[in-house]
Tab-separated table of C-alpha atoms and ligand atoms in Angstrom:
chain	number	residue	atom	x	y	z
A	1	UNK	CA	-17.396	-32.933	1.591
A	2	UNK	CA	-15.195	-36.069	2.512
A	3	UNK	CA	-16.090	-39.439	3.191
A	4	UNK	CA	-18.468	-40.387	5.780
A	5	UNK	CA	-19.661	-43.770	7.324
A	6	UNK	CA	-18.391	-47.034	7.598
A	7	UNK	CA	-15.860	-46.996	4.737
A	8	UNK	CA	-12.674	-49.164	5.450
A	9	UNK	CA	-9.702	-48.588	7.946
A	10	UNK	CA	-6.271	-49.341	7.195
A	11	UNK	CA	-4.475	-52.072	9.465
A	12	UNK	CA	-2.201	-49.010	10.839
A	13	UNK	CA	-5.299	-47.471	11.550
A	14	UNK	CA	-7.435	-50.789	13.446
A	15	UNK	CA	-3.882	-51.256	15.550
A	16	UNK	CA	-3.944	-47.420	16.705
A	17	UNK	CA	-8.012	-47.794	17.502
A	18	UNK	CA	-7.237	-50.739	19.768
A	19	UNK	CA	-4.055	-48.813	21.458
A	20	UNK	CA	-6.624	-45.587	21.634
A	21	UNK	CA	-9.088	-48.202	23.494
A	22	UNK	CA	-5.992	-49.344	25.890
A	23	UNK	CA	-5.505	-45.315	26.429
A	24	UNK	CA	-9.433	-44.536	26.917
A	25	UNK	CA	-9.428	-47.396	30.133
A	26	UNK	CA	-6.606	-45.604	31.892
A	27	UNK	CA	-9.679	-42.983	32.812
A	28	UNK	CA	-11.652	-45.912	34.645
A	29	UNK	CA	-11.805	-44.456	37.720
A	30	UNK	CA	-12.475	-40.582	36.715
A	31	UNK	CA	-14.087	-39.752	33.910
A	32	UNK	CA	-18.002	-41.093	34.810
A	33	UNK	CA	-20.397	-39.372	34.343
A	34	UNK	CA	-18.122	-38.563	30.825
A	35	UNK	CA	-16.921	-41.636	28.735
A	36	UNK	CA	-13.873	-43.024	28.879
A	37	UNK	CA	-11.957	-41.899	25.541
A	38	UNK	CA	-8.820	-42.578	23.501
A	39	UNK	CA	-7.037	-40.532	20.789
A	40	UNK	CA	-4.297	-41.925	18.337
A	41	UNK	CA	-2.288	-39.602	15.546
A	42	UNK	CA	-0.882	-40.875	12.945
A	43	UNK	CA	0.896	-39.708	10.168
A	44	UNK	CA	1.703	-42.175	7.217
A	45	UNK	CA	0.690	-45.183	9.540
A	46	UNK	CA	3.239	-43.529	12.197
A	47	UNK	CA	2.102	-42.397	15.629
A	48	UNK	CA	2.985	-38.894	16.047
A	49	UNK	CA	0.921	-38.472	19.302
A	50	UNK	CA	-1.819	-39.773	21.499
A	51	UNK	CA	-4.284	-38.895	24.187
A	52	UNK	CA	-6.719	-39.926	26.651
A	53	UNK	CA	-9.515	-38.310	29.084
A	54	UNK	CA	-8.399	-38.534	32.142
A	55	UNK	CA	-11.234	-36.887	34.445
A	56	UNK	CA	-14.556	-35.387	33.831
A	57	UNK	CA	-14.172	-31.377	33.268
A	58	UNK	CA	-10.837	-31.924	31.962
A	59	UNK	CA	-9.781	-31.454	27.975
A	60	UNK	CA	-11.041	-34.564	26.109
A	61	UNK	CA	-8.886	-36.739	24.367
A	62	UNK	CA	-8.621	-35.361	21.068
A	63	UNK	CA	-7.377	-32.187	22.889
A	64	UNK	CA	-5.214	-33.577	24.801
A	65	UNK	CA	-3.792	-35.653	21.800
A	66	UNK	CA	-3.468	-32.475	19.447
A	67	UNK	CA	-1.496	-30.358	22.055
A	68	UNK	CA	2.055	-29.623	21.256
A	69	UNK	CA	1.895	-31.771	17.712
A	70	UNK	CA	2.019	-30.605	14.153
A	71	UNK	CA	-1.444	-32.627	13.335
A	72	UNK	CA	-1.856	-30.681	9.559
A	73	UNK	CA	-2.769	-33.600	7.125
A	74	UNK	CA	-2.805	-36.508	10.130
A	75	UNK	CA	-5.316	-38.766	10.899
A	76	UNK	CA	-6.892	-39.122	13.891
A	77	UNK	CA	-8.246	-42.528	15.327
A	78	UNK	CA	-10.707	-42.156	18.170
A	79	UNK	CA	-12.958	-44.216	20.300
A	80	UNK	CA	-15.731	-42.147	20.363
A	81	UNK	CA	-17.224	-39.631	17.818
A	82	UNK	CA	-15.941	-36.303	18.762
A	83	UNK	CA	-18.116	-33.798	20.400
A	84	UNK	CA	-19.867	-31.305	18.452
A	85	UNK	CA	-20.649	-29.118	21.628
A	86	UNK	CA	-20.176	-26.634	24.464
A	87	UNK	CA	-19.953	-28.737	27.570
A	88	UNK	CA	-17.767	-28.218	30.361
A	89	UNK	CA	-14.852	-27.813	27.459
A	90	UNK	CA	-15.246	-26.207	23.838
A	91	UNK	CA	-16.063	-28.727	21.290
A	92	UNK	CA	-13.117	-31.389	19.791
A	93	UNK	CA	-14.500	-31.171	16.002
A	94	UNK	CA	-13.406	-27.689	16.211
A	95	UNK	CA	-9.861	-28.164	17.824
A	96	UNK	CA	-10.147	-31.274	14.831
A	97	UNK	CA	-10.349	-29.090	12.304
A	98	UNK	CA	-8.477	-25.970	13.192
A	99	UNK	CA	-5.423	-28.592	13.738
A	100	UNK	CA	-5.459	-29.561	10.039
A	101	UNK	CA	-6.492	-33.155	10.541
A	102	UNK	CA	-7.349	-34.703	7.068
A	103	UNK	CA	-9.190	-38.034	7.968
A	104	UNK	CA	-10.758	-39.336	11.318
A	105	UNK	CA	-11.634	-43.090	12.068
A	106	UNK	CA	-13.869	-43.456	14.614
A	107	UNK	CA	-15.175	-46.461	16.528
A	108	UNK	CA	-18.427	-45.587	17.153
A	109	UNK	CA	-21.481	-42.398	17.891
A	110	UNK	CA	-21.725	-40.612	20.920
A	111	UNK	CA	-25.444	-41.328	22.092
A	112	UNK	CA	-25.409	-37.737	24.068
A	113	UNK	CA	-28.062	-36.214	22.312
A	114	UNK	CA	-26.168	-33.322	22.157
A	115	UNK	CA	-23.116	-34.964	19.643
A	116	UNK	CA	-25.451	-38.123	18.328
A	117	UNK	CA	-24.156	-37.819	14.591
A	118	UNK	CA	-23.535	-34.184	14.755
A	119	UNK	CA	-19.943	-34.693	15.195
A	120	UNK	CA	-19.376	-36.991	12.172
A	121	UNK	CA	-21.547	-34.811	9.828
A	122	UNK	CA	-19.211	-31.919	11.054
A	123	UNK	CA	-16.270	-33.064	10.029
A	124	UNK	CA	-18.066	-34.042	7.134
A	125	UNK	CA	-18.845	-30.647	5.957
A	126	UNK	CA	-15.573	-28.980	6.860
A	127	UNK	CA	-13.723	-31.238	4.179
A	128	UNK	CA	-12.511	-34.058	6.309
A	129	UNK	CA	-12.639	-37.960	5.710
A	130	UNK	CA	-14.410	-39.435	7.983
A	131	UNK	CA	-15.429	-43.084	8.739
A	132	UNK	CA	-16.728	-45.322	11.630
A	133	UNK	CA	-17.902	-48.274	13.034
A	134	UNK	CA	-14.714	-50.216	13.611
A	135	UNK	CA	-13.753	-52.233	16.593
A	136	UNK	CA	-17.420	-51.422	18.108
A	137	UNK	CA	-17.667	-54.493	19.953
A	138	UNK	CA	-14.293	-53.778	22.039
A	139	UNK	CA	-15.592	-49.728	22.127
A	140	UNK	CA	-19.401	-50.526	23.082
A	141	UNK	CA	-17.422	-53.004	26.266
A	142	UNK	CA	-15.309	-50.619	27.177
A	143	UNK	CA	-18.311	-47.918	27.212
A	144	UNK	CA	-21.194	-50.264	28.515
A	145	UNK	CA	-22.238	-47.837	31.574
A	146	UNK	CA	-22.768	-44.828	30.128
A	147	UNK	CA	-24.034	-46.105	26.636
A	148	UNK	CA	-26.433	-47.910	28.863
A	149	UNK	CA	-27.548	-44.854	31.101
A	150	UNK	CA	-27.437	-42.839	27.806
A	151	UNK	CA	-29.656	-45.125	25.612
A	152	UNK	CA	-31.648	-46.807	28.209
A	153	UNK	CA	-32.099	-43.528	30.301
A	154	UNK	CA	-31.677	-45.642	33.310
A	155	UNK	CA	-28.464	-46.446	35.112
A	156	UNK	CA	-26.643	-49.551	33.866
A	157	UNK	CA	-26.903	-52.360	36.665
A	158	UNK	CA	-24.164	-54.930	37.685
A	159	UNK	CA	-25.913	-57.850	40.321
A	160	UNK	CA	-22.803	-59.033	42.232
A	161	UNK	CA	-23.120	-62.217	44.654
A	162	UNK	CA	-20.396	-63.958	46.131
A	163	UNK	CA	-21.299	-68.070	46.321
A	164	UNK	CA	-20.082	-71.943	47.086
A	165	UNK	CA	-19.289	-73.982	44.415
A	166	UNK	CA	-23.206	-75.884	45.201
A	167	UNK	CA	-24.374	-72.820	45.027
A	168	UNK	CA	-25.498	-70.899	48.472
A	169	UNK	CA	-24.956	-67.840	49.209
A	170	UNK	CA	-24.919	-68.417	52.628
A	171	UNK	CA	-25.498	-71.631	55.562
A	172	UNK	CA	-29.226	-72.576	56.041
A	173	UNK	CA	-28.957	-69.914	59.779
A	174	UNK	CA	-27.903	-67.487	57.465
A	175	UNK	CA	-24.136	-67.728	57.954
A	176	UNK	CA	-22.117	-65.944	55.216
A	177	UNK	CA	-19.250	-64.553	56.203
A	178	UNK	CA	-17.016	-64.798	54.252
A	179	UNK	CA	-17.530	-67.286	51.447
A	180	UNK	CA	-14.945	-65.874	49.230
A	181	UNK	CA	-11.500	-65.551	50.281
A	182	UNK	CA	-9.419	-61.794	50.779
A	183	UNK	CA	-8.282	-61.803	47.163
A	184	UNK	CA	-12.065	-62.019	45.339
A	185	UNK	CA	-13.367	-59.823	48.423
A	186	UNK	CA	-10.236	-56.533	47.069
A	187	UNK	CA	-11.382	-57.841	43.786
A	188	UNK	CA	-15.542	-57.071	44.268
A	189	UNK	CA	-14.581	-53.677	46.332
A	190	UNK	CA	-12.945	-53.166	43.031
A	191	UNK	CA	-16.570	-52.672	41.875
A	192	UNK	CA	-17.220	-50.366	44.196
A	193	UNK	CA	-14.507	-48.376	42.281
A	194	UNK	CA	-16.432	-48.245	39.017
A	195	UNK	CA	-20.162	-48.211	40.170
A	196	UNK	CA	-21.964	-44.200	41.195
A	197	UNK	CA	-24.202	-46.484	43.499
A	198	UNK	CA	-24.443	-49.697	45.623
A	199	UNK	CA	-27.718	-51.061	46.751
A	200	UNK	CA	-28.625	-53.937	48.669
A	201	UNK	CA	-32.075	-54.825	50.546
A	202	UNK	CA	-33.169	-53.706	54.131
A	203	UNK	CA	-32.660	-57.965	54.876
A	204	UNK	CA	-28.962	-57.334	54.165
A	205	UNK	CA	-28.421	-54.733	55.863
A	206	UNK	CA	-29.932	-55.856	59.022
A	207	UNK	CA	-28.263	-58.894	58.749
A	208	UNK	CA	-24.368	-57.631	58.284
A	209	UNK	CA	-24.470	-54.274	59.214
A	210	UNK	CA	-22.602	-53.308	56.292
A	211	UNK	CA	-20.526	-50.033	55.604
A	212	UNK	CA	-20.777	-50.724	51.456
A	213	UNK	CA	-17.922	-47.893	51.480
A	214	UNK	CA	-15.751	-47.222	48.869
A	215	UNK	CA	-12.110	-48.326	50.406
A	216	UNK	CA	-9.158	-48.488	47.750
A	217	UNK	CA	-9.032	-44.751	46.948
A	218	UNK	CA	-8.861	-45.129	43.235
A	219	UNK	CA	-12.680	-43.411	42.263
A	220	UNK	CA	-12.809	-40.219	43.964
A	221	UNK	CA	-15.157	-39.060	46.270
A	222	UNK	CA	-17.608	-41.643	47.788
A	223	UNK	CA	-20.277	-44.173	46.460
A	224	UNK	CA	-24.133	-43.184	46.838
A	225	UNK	CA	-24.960	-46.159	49.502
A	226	UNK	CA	-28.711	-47.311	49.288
A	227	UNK	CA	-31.019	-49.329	50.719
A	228	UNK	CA	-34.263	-50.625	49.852
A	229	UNK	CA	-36.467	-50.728	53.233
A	230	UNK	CA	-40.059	-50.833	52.499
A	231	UNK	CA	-41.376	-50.471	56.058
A	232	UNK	CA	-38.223	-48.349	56.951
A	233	UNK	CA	-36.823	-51.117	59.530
A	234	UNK	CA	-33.158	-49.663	58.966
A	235	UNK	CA	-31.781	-48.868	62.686
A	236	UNK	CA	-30.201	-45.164	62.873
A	237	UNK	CA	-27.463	-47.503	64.899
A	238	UNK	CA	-26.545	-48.908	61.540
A	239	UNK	CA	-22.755	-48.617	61.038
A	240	UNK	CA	-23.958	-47.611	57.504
A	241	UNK	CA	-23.719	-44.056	59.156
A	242	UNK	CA	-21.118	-43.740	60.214
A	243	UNK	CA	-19.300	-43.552	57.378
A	244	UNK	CA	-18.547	-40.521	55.410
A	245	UNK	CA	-20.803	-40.154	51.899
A	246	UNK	CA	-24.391	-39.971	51.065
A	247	UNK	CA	-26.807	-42.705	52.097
A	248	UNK	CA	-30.303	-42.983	50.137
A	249	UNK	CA	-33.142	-45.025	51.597
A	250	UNK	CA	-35.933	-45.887	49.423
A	251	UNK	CA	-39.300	-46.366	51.059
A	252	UNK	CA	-42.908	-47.413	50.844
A	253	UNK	CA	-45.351	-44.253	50.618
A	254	UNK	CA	-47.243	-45.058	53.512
A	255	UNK	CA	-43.873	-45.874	55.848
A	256	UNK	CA	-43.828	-44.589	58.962
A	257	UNK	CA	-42.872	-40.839	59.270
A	258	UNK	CA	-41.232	-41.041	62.813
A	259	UNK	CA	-38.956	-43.573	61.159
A	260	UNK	CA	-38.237	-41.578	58.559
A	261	UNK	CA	-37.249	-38.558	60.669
A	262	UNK	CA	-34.909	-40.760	62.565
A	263	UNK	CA	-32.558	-41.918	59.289
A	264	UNK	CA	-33.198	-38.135	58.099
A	265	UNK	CA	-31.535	-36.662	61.416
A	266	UNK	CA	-29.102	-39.357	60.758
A	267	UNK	CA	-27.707	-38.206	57.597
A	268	UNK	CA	-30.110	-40.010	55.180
A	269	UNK	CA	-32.162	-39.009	52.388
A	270	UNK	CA	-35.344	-40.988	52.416
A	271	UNK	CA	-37.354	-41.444	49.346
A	272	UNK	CA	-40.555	-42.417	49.284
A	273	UNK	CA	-42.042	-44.484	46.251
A	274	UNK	CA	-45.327	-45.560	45.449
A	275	UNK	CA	-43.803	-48.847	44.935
A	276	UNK	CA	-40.056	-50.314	45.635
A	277	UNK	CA	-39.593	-51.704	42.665
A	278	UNK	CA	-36.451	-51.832	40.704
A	279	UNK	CA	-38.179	-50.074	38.031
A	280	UNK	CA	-39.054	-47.132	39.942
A	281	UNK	CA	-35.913	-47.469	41.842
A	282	UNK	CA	-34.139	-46.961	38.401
A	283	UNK	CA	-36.235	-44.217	36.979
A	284	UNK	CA	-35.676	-42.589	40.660
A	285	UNK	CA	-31.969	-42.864	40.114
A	286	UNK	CA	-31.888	-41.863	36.414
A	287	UNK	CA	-33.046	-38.383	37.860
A	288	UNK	CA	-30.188	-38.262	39.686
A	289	UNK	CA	-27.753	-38.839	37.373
A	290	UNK	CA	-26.638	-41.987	38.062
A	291	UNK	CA	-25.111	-44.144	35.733
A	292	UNK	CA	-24.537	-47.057	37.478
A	293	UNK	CA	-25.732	-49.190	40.206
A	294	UNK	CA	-23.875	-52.264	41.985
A	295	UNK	CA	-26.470	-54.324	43.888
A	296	UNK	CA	-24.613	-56.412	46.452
A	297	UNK	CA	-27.677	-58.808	47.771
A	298	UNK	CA	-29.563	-60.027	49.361
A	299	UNK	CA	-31.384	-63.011	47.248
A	300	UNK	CA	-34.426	-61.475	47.483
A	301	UNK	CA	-33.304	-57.832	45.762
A	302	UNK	CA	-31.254	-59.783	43.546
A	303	UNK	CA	-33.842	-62.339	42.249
A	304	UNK	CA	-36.365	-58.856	41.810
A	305	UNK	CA	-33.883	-57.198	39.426
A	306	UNK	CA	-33.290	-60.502	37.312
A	307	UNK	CA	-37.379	-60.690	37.320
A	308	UNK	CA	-38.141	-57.675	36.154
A	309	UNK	CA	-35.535	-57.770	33.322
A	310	UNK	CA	-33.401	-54.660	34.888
A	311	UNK	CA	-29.952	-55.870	34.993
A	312	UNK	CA	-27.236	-55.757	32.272
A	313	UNK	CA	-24.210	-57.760	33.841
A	314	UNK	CA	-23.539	-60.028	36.679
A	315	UNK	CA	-20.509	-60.318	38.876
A	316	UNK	CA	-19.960	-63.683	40.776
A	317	UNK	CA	-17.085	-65.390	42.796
A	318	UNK	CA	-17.522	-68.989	43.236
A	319	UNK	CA	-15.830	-70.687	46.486
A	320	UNK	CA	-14.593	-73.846	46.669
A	321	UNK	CA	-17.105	-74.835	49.505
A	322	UNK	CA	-19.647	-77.047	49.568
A	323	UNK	CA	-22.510	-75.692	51.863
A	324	UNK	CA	-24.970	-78.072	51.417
A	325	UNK	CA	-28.492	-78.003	52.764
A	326	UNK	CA	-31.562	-77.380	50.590
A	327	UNK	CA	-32.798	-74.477	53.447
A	328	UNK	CA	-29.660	-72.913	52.327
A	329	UNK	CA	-30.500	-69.935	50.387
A	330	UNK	CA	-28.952	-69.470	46.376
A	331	UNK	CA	-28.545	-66.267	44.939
A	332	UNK	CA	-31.683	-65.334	43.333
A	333	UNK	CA	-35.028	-65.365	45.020
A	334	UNK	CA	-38.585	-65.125	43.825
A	335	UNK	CA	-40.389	-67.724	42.350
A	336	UNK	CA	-38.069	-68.643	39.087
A	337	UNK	CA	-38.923	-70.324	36.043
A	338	UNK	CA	-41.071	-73.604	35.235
A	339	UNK	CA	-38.967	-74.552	32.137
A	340	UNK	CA	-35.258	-74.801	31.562
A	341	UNK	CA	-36.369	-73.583	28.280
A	342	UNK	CA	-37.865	-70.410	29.972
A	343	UNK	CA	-33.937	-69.765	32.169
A	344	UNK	CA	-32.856	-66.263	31.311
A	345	UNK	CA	-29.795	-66.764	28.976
A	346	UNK	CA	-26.353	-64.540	29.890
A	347	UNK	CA	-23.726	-63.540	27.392
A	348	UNK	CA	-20.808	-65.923	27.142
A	349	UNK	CA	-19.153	-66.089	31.079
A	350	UNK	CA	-15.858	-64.620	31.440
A	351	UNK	CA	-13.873	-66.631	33.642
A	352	UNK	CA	-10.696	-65.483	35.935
A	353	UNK	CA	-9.126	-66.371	39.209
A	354	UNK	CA	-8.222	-64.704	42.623
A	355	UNK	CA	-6.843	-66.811	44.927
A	356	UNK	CA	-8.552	-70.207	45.520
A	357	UNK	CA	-11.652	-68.451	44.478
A	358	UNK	CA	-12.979	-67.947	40.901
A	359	UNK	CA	-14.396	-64.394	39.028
A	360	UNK	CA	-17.358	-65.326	36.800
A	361	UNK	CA	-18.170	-62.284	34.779
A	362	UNK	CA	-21.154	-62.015	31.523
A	363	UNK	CA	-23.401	-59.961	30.406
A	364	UNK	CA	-27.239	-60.069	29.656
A	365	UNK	CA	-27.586	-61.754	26.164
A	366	UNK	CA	-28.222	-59.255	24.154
A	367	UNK	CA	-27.103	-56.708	25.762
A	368	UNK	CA	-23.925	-55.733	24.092
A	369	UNK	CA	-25.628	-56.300	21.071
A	370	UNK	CA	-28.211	-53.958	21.199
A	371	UNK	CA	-25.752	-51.028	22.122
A	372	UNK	CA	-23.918	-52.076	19.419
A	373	UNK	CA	-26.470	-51.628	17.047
A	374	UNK	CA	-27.619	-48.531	18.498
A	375	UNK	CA	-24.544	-46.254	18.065
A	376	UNK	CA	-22.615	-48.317	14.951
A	377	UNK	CA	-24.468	-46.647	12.247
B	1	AOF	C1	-15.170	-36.263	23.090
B	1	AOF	N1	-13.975	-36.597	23.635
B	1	AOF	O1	-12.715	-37.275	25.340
B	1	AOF	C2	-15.030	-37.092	25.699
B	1	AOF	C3	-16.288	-36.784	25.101
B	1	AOF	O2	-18.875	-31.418	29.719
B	1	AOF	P1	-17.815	-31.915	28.807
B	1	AOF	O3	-17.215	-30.850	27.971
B	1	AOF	O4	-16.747	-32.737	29.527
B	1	AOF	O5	-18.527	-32.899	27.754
B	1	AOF	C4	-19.013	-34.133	28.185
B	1	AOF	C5	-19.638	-34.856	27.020
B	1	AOF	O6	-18.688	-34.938	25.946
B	1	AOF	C6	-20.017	-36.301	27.341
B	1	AOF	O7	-21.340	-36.407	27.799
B	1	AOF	C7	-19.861	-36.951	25.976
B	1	AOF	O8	-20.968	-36.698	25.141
B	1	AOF	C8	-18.660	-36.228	25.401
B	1	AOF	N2	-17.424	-36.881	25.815
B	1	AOF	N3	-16.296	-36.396	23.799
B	1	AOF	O9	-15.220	-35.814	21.946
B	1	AOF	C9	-13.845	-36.997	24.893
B	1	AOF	N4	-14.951	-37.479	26.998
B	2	ZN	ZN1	-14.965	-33.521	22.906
């Protein structure tokens, strides 16, 4: 049996993970619900081919890396441990070891309880070296949805809010369009892109009337639109149907059913909870397969998700306005901490620009972390 576990990698070997990383993120926008996943070759330090997954039900990316090359005593550096199953495709530690690889170098497990270490240990067995847990970090960011749908069992959640630079999200009448300017508002339909859902509250909606399509054509197929509408006030007028894709309304038990039967013979599925909370709104969702939810506002759904502790990252563009007006509402509703001490701590902010406007990115602290440590050893 070879090697297993987090023995070293060679520098040729780091520099072809971090290419195979580069490769993996060129299936952003098809492979969910299936990780994104890159495959480097190389032979005495050389590359002598390379992969990627490009769409979910398509050959994985150690297939696709092992076609048409002589792989007999190569190594193969991979993002992700390589499947040990039958899924929609046969499983890669087979094609791995029918190709004559010697050693594999691995960034991290596959949580899927189908692979979870099963992969490794099969390489393992059939002679190979075989070690992981390098550039996990980079891997685990890359990965962060479906690690956290896969480890968390609910979908991962991004809370997105567009604000001015004193921090209002919109004029004390409840003016807000558009505080960001046309470059940060392509950049958060962007999100859209990379999201299975977008959610805001029934105040939102009633408010803008919003579509909350998909619009850029990169992801294919269209974004589950939901909204949370305890008392089901949602008009069947909204403009929200008349737009091609599903639309999911979650409600309060006791709503009324003639609503109900409206939004239905609109298009709409509603779902009724015995309470619209983002918890059960998660655990709802995680029955559905979804892996990731985008929730676009208002304050009040926003500040609900930060309360109960259900978010992993937030997305924010920050105008330069100034607003002003303490009637003007912030971001996050709900009654907030008493202590500075007691604020709820993010992950160092990532920090870009789009136009006059600026992209503040970070995660939950902690979050990254805890995948990390979940699927390194
Ligand atoms: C790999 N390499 O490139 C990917 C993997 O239904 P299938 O056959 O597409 O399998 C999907 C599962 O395979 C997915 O949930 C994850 O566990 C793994 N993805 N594995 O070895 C790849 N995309
Ligand atoms: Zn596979």
């Amino acid at each position: 049996m070879g090697a297993a576990g987090n023995d070293a990698a060679s520098a040729a070997e780091i520099a072809a993970l971090k290419r195979a990383l580069e490769l993996a993120a060129q299936g952003r926008h098809t492979t969910a619900p299936n990780p994104m996943v890159g495959v480097v070759l190389l032979r005495d330090g050389v590359e002598i081919g390379a992969g990627w997954h490009r769409k979910v039900g398509g050959p994985h990316a150690e297939v696709e890396a092992l076609r048409d090359v002589d792989a007999r005593g190569a190594t193969l550096c991979v993002t992700l441990e390589p499947c040990a199953h039958h899924g929609r495709t046969p499983p890669c530690v087979d094609a791995i070891v029918a190709a004559g690889v010697r050693r594999v170098v691995a960034c991290h497990a596959d949580p899927d309880s189908r692979v979870s270490g099963l992969g490794f240990s099969r390489l393992g067995f059939a002679g190979l070296d075989v070690t992981w847990g390098h550039l996990v970090e980079e891997a685990v960011r890359l990965n962060w949805k479906y690690l956290t749908a896969k480890l968390l069992r609910r979908p991962a959640v991004t809370l997105k809010w567009a604000m001015s630079l004193d921090g209002k999200i919109a004029t004390r009448s409840g003016d807000s369009r558009w505080i960001s300017a046309p470059p940060a508002r392509r950049w958060s339909l962007e999100l859209r892109e990379v999201h299975d859902a977008i959610l805001v509250g029934i105040g939102t909606a009633l408010a803008d009337d919003p579509m909350l399509t998909r619009r850029l054509g990169k992801a294919e197929g269209p974004i589950l639109r939901i909204v949370l509408d305890r008392r089901l006030r949602l008009p069947p007028t909204a403009k929200l149907f008349d737009q091609p894709g599903p639309v999911l309304v979650y409600a309060a038990a006791d709503a009324d059913a003639g609503l109900a039967a409206a939004l239905r013979a609109r298009g709409a599925e509603v779902a009724l909870l015995p309470e619209v909370t983002p918890e059960a709104v998660l655990a709802d969702l995680a029955g559905r397969a979804v892996q990731s939810l985008l929730v676009e506002g208002g304050a009040e759904v926003l500040g609900a998700f930060v309360a109960a502790g259900t978010f992993d990252r937030v997305e924010v563009v920050c105008a330069p306005l100034l607003v002003r007006g303490q009637d003007a509402p912030g971001p996050l509703g709900g009654a907030g901490t008493e202590k500075l001490a007691d604020a709820l701590r993010l992950d160092t902010l990532e920090v870009r620009r789009r136009g006059p406007d600026v992209l503040l990115g970070a995660f939950r602290d902690g979050c990254l972390r805890d995948l990390s440590a979940s699927v390194a050893g």
